[in-house]
């Protein structure tokens, strides 16, 4: 297939009449709305940091304290998204596949991290995991510290990311037919084989989407983390806190510099996940 | 299909409900009386809650006009930024003169000599930095030296994000300078030892108070004096006690009219009256009741003054050559504080 035919097909798709009229209007509105709400603010961010130049951005990123904070933010966000991936799948599976007393209520609880102001989440988590909190006190007996360490950041990020995985995987699970599992079993597959070869493949794209959302959300998270992190430089300081620190010194260029670096990293990470998703769709087919 | 329509209807219902809710909130904020906006910092929340109605009553009895004073509280630096970005404050009552200086520099809405316009460097009240320790003072903390000892956990907010924390830092530094006869190197090691003892650096003064008092972390909280008394009142004098160091820093939280905004809103007279009110006997008594040190102690109740211990004070102007010099040397990127955290 040559590139001109691809372009031709895409162009046709762009103008092909639909049953419902109003494509021009809605498309224009979509562009306008996205520009107003997303593109222009982000462009301003990049434009404001452009006075630093690439070398300035590099310098900021290489500052030991900023580098440490970026590492903390991205590594712990990744870890939290992995945890959410595994346990979000389990939660989604239980909520869609089994019927039990209070299922609807439990289902509603999943959305709470969406609705709660993140600072409230951070304060409650800090209260629970502080050395005199319910969990913190019990864990302290085994010499485990959660609040005011990196583990505290992980806990907060797991909390705020969970609904993303659950809510993206749930509809796919409810579409999976039980007959598939039964067929797999009658054909002699072991349980693990059924899970890995029959159930998981169609879930992979949705899981990756959920993972990407949870990861992206965690990177930008501020409110819930600063209350439980301890905020010690080089140890438990997250990159968004450094942005606030820079702003506190009226250093807008420096703050937007860190923000731009984070944006670039996140964009690269999301792009990679999207590519993996596209690959998995091709490999396993779209459900 | 049915389900789809039901969902559409519930979405529409949710949207219209949201519209009504927003409208209600919007309507509620429009109240009777000329609004006057005071943009302040965190620990003055309780103080202005009492000052504002007192001023409204006094203004009404003098002029017959109703006034509604609105208060906005957050970190001092964040508040200054908000005013620079266009928050329509008629007056600002912040933690540091440097924050008001920045508003003056960046917006031109405040004249450069603002601090000379009101008595006492435009500070109707002062405060200082003291220590809050657990009842019985188990680690026997008496003065700044004790905070640098190994095994003492110190709770203080981050000077990079909190105006109050900068006073804490300068208090420790001033003590170090005196102790080591002006030797900056030794003072730096001393202050570094204190911050090595800090397991948490909260972003604001209130956050640190919660960490210490509610989460039970640390042996000592370095705090605003009024914040320490407030914690005592809030969490019980049976749990904590206040230790006053022999030497501390005199914190002068200043107030100023934001001329540009007040004039634009036709509020200049009101704003001037509001700030002048802070120096009146009535307001001074309220100030002392809220554990600030009044500019005119003669107007305060005797019992309120008894609370405030005698401390030898240093000022930022005398010891550090003013706020902008201190800010640059200690708290700017690459400054002393960044250095001791490495």
Coordinates of C-alpha atoms in Angstrom, one line a residue, chain A:
Chain A
X1 CA 0.0 0.0 0.0
X2 CA 1.5 3.3 -1.0
X3 CA 1.2 6.3 1.2
X4 CA -1.0 8.2 -1.3
X5 CA -3.7 5.6 -1.0
X6 CA -3.6 5.8 2.8
X7 CA -3.9 9.6 2.6
X8 CA -6.8 9.2 0.1
X9 CA -8.6 6.8 2.4
X10 CA -8.1 9.0 5.4
X11 CA -9.2 12.1 3.5
X12 CA -12.4 10.2 2.5
X13 CA -13.0 9.2 6.0
X14 CA -12.6 12.8 7.1
X15 CA -15.4 14.0 4.8
X16 CA -17.6 10.9 4.6
X17 CA -21.2 11.8 5.3
X18 CA -22.5 10.2 8.5
X19 CA -26.2 9.4 9.2
X20 CA -26.1 12.2 11.8
X21 CA -25.4 15.6 10.4
X22 CA -23.3 18.3 12.0
X23 CA -19.8 16.9 11.6
X24 CA -18.3 20.3 10.7
X25 CA -19.9 22.1 13.6
X26 CA -19.0 19.4 16.2
X27 CA -15.4 19.0 14.8
X28 CA -14.9 22.8 15.0
X29 CA -16.3 22.8 18.5
X30 CA -14.0 20.0 19.5
X31 CA -10.9 21.8 18.2
X32 CA -11.9 25.1 19.8
X33 CA -12.7 23.5 23.1
X34 CA -9.5 21.4 23.2
X35 CA -7.5 24.4 22.3
X36 CA -9.1 26.6 25.0
X37 CA -8.9 24.0 27.8
X38 CA -5.8 22.0 27.0
X39 CA -3.6 23.2 24.1
X40 CA -3.3 26.9 24.9
X41 CA -2.5 26.4 28.6
X42 CA 0.2 23.8 27.7
X43 CA 1.5 26.0 24.9
X44 CA 1.8 28.9 27.4
X45 CA 3.7 26.7 29.7
X46 CA 6.2 25.7 27.0
X47 CA 6.4 29.3 25.7
X48 CA 7.2 30.6 29.2
X49 CA 9.9 28.1 29.7
X50 CA 11.3 28.8 26.3
X51 CA 13.2 31.7 27.7
X52 CA 15.4 29.1 29.4
X53 CA 16.3 27.4 26.2
X54 CA 17.2 23.7 25.9
X55 CA 20.5 24.2 27.7
X56 CA 18.7 25.9 30.5
X57 CA 16.2 23.1 30.8
X58 CA 19.1 20.6 30.8
X59 CA 20.7 22.5 33.5
X60 CA 17.6 22.5 35.6
X61 CA 17.1 18.7 35.1
X62 CA 20.7 18.0 36.0
X63 CA 20.6 20.0 39.3
X64 CA 21.1 17.2 41.8
X65 CA 18.1 18.2 43.8
X66 CA 15.8 18.4 40.8
X67 CA 17.2 15.2 39.4
X68 CA 16.5 13.4 42.6
X69 CA 13.0 14.7 42.8
X70 CA 12.3 13.7 39.2
X71 CA 13.6 10.3 39.8
X72 CA 11.5 9.9 43.0
X73 CA 8.4 11.1 41.2
X74 CA 8.7 8.9 38.1
X75 CA 9.9 5.7 39.8
X76 CA 7.3 5.8 42.5
X77 CA 4.6 6.8 40.1
X78 CA 5.6 3.8 38.0
X79 CA 5.6 1.5 41.0
X80 CA 2.2 2.7 42.1
X81 CA 0.7 2.2 38.6
X82 CA 2.1 -1.3 38.6
X83 CA 0.4 -2.1 41.9
X84 CA -2.8 -0.5 40.6
X85 CA -2.6 -2.6 37.5
X86 CA -2.5 -5.9 39.4
X87 CA -5.0 -5.1 42.1
X88 CA -7.2 -2.9 40.0
X89 CA -7.7 -5.9 37.7
X90 CA -8.6 -8.1 40.7
X91 CA -11.0 -5.6 42.0
X92 CA -12.6 -5.1 38.6
X93 CA -12.9 -8.9 38.1
X94 CA -14.6 -9.4 41.4
X95 CA -17.0 -6.5 40.9
X96 CA -18.1 -7.6 37.5
X97 CA -17.9 -11.4 37.6
X98 CA -19.4 -12.1 41.0
X99 CA -22.7 -11.1 42.6
X100 CA -22.7 -10.6 46.3
X101 CA -24.4 -8.6 48.9
X102 CA -23.2 -5.0 48.8
X103 CA -21.6 -5.2 45.4
X104 CA -23.2 -2.0 44.1
X105 CA -22.0 -0.1 47.2
X106 CA -18.5 -1.5 46.9
X107 CA -18.6 -0.5 43.2
X108 CA -19.4 3.0 44.2
X109 CA -16.5 3.2 46.7
X110 CA -14.1 2.7 43.8
X111 CA -14.8 6.2 42.5
X112 CA -14.2 7.9 45.9
X113 CA -10.5 8.7 45.2
X114 CA -11.8 10.6 42.1
X115 CA -14.1 12.8 44.1
X116 CA -12.1 13.4 47.2
X117 CA -9.9 16.5 47.4
X118 CA -6.5 15.0 47.2
X119 CA -5.3 17.0 50.2
X120 CA -8.0 15.2 52.3
X121 CA -6.8 11.9 51.0
X122 CA -3.2 12.8 52.0
X123 CA -4.2 14.0 55.5
X124 CA -6.3 10.8 56.1
X125 CA -3.6 8.6 54.9
X126 CA -1.0 10.4 57.0
X127 CA -3.3 10.0 60.0
X128 CA -3.6 6.3 59.4
X129 CA 0.1 5.6 58.7
X130 CA 1.7 8.0 61.2
X131 CA 3.5 6.3 64.0
X132 CA 0.5 6.9 66.3
X133 CA -2.1 6.0 63.6
X134 CA -4.1 2.8 63.3
X135 CA -1.9 1.1 60.7
X136 CA 1.3 3.0 61.6
X137 CA 1.2 1.9 65.2
X138 CA 0.9 -1.8 64.3
X139 CA 3.6 -1.6 61.7
X140 CA 5.9 0.3 64.0
X141 CA 6.0 -2.8 66.2
X142 CA 7.8 -4.6 63.3
X143 CA 10.0 -1.5 62.7
X144 CA 8.2 -0.6 59.5
X145 CA 7.7 3.1 58.7
X146 CA 5.3 4.2 56.0
X147 CA 4.4 7.8 56.7
X148 CA 7.1 10.4 56.1
X149 CA 9.2 8.0 53.9
X150 CA 9.1 7.1 50.2
X151 CA 6.7 4.3 51.1
X152 CA 4.2 7.0 52.1
X153 CA 4.4 8.5 48.6
X154 CA 3.8 5.1 47.2
X155 CA 0.7 4.5 49.3
X156 CA -0.8 7.9 48.4
X157 CA -0.2 7.3 44.7
X158 CA -1.7 3.8 44.8
X159 CA -4.8 5.3 46.4
X160 CA -5.4 8.0 43.8
X161 CA -4.6 5.8 40.8
X162 CA -6.8 2.8 41.6
X163 CA -10.1 3.9 40.0
X164 CA -8.4 4.5 36.6
X165 CA -7.5 0.8 36.2
X166 CA -10.7 -0.5 37.6
X167 CA -12.9 1.7 35.5
X168 CA -11.1 1.1 32.2
X169 CA -11.0 -2.7 32.6
X170 CA -14.5 -3.2 34.0
X171 CA -16.4 -2.8 30.7
X172 CA -14.1 -5.2 28.9
X173 CA -14.4 -7.9 31.6
X174 CA -18.2 -7.6 31.4
X175 CA -18.0 -8.2 27.7
X176 CA -15.9 -11.4 28.0
X177 CA -18.1 -14.4 27.6
X178 CA -18.0 -17.1 30.3
X179 CA -18.4 -19.6 27.4
X180 CA -14.8 -18.8 26.4
X181 CA -13.5 -20.0 29.7
X182 CA -15.7 -23.1 29.6
X183 CA -14.6 -23.9 26.1
X184 CA -11.0 -23.5 27.1
X185 CA -11.6 -25.8 30.1
X186 CA -13.4 -28.5 28.0
X187 CA -10.5 -28.4 25.5
X188 CA -8.3 -29.4 28.4
X189 CA -6.6 -26.2 29.3
X190 CA -5.3 -25.8 32.9
X191 CA -6.7 -22.9 34.9
X192 CA -3.5 -20.9 34.5
X193 CA -3.5 -21.5 30.8
X194 CA -7.0 -20.2 30.5
X195 CA -6.2 -17.1 32.4
X196 CA -3.0 -16.3 30.5
X197 CA -4.0 -17.4 27.0
X198 CA -7.8 -16.8 26.9
X199 CA -8.7 -14.2 29.5
X200 CA -5.8 -11.8 29.6
X201 CA -5.0 -11.1 26.0
X202 CA -8.3 -9.2 25.2
X203 CA -7.8 -7.3 28.5
X204 CA -4.3 -6.1 27.7
X205 CA -5.2 -2.9 25.8
X206 CA -7.6 -1.8 28.5
X207 CA -5.1 -2.7 31.2
X208 CA -2.5 -0.6 29.4
X209 CA -4.9 2.3 29.2
X210 CA -5.7 2.1 32.9
X211 CA -2.0 1.8 33.7
X212 CA -1.2 4.9 31.6
X213 CA -3.9 6.9 33.2
X214 CA -2.9 5.9 36.7
X215 CA 0.8 6.6 35.9
X216 CA 0.0 10.0 34.4
X217 CA -2.2 11.0 37.3
X218 CA 0.5 9.9 39.8
X219 CA 3.2 12.0 38.2
X220 CA 1.2 15.2 38.5
X221 CA -0.1 14.5 42.0
X222 CA 0.7 17.0 44.7
X223 CA -2.0 17.4 47.4
X224 CA -2.1 13.9 48.7
X225 CA 1.7 13.3 48.6
X226 CA 3.0 16.4 50.5
X227 CA 1.2 15.5 53.6
X228 CA 2.6 12.0 53.9
X229 CA 5.9 12.2 52.1
X230 CA 8.0 14.1 54.7
X231 CA 9.4 16.2 51.9
X232 CA 13.1 15.7 52.8
X233 CA 15.4 16.9 50.0
X234 CA 17.1 14.2 48.0
X235 CA 14.9 11.5 49.7
X236 CA 11.2 12.1 49.7
X237 CA 10.8 15.3 47.7
X238 CA 8.6 15.1 44.7
X239 CA 9.0 17.2 41.5
X240 CA 5.7 19.1 41.9
X241 CA 6.9 20.3 45.3
X242 CA 10.0 21.7 43.7
X243 CA 7.7 23.6 41.3
X244 CA 6.0 25.2 44.3
X245 CA 9.4 25.9 45.9
X246 CA 10.5 27.8 42.7
X247 CA 7.2 29.7 42.6
X248 CA 7.7 30.7 46.3
X249 CA 10.9 32.4 45.1
X250 CA 9.0 34.1 42.3
X251 CA 11.1 32.0 39.9
X252 CA 8.4 31.4 37.3
X253 CA 10.9 30.4 34.6
X254 CA 12.5 27.8 36.8
X255 CA 9.1 26.4 37.8
X256 CA 7.8 26.2 34.3
X257 CA 11.2 24.6 33.4
X258 CA 10.6 21.7 35.8
X259 CA 7.0 21.5 34.6
X260 CA 8.1 21.3 31.0
X261 CA 10.6 18.6 31.8
X262 CA 7.9 16.6 33.5
X263 CA 5.6 17.2 30.6
X264 CA 8.2 15.9 28.2
X265 CA 8.9 12.8 30.3
X266 CA 5.2 12.0 30.7
X267 CA 4.6 12.5 27.0
X268 CA 7.3 10.1 26.2
X269 CA 6.1 7.6 28.7
X270 CA 2.5 7.8 27.5
X271 CA 3.6 7.6 23.9
X272 CA 5.5 4.4 24.7
X273 CA 2.5 2.9 26.4
X274 CA 0.2 3.9 23.5
X275 CA 2.6 2.2 21.1
X276 CA 2.6 -0.9 23.2
X277 CA -1.2 -0.7 23.2
X278 CA -1.4 -0.4 19.5
X279 CA 1.0 -3.4 19.2
X280 CA -1.1 -5.5 21.6
X281 CA -4.3 -4.6 19.6
X282 CA -2.6 -5.9 16.4
X283 CA -1.4 -8.9 18.2
X284 CA -4.5 -10.0 20.1
X285 CA -7.1 -8.2 18.1
X286 CA -9.4 -5.5 19.3
X287 CA -12.2 -6.4 21.7

